[in-house]
Coordinates of C-alpha atoms and ligand atoms in Angstrom, one line a residue:
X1 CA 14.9 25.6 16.5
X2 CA 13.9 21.7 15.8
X3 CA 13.2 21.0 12.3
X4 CA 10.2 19.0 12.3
X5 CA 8.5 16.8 9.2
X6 CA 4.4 16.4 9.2
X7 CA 3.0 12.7 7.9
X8 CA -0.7 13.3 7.3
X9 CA -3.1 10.8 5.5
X10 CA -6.1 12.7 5.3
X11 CA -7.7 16.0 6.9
X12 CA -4.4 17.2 8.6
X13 CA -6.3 19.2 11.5
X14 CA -3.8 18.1 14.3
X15 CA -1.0 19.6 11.3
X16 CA -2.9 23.0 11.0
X17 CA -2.7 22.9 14.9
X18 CA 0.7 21.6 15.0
X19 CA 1.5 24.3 12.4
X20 CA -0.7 27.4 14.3
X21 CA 1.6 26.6 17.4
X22 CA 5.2 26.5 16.2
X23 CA 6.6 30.2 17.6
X24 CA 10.0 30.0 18.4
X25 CA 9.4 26.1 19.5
X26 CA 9.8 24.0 16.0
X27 CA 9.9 24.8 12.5
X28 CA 7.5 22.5 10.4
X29 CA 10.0 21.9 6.9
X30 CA 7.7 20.0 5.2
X31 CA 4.6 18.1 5.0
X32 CA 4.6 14.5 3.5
X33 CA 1.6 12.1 3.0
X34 CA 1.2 8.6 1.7
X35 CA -2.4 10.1 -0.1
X36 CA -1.4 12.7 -2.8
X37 CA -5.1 13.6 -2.7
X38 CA -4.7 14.1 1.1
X39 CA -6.8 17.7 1.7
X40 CA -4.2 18.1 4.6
X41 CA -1.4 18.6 1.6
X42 CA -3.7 22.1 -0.2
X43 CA -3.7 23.3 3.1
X44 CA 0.2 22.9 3.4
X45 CA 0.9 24.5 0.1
X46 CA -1.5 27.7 0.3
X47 CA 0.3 28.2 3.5
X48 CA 4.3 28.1 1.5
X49 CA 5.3 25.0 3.2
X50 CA 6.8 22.4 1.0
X51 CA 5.0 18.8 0.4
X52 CA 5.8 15.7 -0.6
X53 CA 3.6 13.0 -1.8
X54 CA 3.4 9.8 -3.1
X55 CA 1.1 6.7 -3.3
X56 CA 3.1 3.8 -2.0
X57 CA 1.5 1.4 -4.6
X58 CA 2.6 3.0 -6.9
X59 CA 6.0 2.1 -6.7
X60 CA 6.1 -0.4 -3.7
X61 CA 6.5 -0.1 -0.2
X62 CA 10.2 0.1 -0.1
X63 CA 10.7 2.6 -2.8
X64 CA 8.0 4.8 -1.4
X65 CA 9.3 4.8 2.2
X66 CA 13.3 5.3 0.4
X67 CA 11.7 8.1 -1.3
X68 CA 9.9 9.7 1.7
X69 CA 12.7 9.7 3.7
X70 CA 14.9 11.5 1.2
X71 CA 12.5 14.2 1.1
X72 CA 12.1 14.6 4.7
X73 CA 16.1 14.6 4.7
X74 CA 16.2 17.0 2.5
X75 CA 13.7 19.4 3.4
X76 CA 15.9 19.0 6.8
X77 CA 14.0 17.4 8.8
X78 CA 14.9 16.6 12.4
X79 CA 12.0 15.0 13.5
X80 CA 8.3 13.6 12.6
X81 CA 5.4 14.1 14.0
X82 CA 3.3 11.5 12.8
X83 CA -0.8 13.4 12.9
X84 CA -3.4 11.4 11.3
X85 CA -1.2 9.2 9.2
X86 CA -2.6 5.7 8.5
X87 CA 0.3 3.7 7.3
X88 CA 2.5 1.3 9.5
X89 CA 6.0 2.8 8.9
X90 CA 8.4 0.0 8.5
X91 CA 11.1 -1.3 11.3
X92 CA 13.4 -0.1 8.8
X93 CA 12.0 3.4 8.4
X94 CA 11.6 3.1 12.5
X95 CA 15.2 2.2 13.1
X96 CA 16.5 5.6 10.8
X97 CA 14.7 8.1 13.0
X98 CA 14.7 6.2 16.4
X99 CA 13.5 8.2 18.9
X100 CA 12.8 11.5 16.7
X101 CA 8.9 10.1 15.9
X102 CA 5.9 11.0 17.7
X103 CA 2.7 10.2 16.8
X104 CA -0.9 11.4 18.7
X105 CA -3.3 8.4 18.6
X106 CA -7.0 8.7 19.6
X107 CA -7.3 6.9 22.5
X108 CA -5.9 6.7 26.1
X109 CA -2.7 4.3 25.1
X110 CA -2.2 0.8 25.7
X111 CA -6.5 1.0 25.4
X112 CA -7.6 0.6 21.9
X113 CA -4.5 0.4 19.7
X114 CA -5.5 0.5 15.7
X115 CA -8.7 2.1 14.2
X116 CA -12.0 2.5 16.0
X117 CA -11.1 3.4 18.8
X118 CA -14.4 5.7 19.5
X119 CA -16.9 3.2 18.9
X120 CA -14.9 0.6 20.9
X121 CA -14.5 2.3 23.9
X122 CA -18.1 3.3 24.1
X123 CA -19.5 -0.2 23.3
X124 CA -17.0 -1.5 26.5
X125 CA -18.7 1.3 28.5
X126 CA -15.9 3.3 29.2
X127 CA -16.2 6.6 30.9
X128 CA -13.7 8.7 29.6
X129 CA -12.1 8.4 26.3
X130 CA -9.2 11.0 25.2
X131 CA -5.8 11.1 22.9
X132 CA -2.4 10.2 24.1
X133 CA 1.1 11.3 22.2
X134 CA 3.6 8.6 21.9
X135 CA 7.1 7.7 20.9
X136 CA 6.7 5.7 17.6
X137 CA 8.6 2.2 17.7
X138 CA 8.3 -1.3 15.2
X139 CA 5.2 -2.2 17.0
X140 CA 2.3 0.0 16.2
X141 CA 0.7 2.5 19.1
X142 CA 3.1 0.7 21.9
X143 CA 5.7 3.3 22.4
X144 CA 6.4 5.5 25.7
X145 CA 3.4 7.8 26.1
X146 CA 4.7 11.4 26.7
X147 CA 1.3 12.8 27.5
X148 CA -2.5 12.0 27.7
X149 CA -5.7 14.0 27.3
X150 CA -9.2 12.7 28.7
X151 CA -12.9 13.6 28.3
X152 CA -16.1 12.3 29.4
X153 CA -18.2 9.9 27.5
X154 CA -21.3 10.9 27.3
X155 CA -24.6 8.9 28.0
X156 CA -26.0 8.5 24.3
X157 CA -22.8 9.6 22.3
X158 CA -22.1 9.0 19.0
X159 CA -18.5 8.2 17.8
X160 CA -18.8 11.0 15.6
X161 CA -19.6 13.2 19.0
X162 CA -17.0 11.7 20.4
X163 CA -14.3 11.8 18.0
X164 CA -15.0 15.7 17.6
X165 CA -14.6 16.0 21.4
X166 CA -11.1 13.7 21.7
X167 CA -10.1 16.0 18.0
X168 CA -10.5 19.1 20.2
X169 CA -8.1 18.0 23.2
X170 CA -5.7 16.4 20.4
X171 CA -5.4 20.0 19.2
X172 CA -4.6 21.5 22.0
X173 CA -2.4 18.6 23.8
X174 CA -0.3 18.1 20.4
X175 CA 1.7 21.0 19.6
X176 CA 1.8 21.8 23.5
X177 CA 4.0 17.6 23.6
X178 CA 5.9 18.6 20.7
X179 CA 7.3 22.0 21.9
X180 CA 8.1 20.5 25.4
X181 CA 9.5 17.3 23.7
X182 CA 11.5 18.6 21.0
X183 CA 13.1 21.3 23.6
X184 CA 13.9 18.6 26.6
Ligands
GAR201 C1 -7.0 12.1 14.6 O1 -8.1 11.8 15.4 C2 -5.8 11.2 15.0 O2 -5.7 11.0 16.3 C3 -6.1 9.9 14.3 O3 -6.7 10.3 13.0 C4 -7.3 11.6 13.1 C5 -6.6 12.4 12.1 O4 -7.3 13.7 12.0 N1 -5.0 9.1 14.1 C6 -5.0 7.8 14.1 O5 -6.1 7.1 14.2 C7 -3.7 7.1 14.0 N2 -3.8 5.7 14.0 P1 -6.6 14.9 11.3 O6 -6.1 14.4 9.9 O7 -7.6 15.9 11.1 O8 -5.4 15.3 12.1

């Protein structure tokens, strides 16, 4: 079974799904975020998995990503999946576990790399909108997509309404990747 790491920033709903899903697939070690006050990290906790956390200006950049990855070695941690976590990981921190980080992303990839993506692709007038799952590399949302999910935009949406509809294919499309992925 693949030992798999969590990097949340915030919410951690992909993790709970991630989490939910892992059967005989993956094994979720531990959860890590770069925002001790992340609510994703509670949830974590009341559920027995271990945590780390640590705010990287605290201690700097460098120490905070030496220190992250010590934990995730030692929890055993095989791979990452990277779900809602809002920090550039260094080419460095890359170049350690190349090839063993995925991340899901919230629009269809090479669209809308970064932050809004919602409100950008309904001011272009797109049609559909959705999540993709990608290998993470140096360069930030630009590695191999393993898998997409699409939905309609909808005359009049929100990004809010949008972002809950994308939220509820990344739940489903997420763990399904990772179990294919970390069994291939
Ligand atoms: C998700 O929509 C995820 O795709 C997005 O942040 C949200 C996290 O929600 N990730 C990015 O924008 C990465 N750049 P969650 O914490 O509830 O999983």
């Amino acid at each position: 079974t693949a030992k798999l790491g969590i990097l949340i920033s915030g919410r951690g709903s992909n993790m709970q799904s991630i989490v939910a899903a892992a059967g005989d697939a993956y094994e979720v070690v531990v959860v890590a975020s770069d925002r001790p006050a992340a609510p994703g990290l509670a949830w974590a906790l009341e559920h027995g998995i271990p945590t780390f956390a640590l705010a990287p200006k605290d201690v700097g950049k460098q120490a905070y990503e030496a220190a992250l990855d010590a934990a995730l070695r030692a929890a055993g941690a095989e791979y990452l999946a990277l779900a809602g976590y809002m920090r550039l990981l260094s080419d460095e921190f890359v170049a350690k576990w190349r090839d063993r980080i995925v991340n899901i992303h919230p629009s269809l990839l090479p669209k809308y790399k970064g932050l809004d993506t919602h409100a950008r692709a309904i001011a272009a007038g797109d049609a559909v909108a959705g999540c993709s799952v990608h290998v993470v590399t140096e360069e930030l949302d630009a590695g191999a997509v393993l898998a997409q999910a699409e939905v309609p935009i909808l005359p009049d949406d929100t990004k809010d309404a949008l972002a809950a509809r994308v939220l509820a294919e990344e739940h489903r499309l997420y763990p399904r990747v990772l179990a294919k992925w970390l069994n291939r």
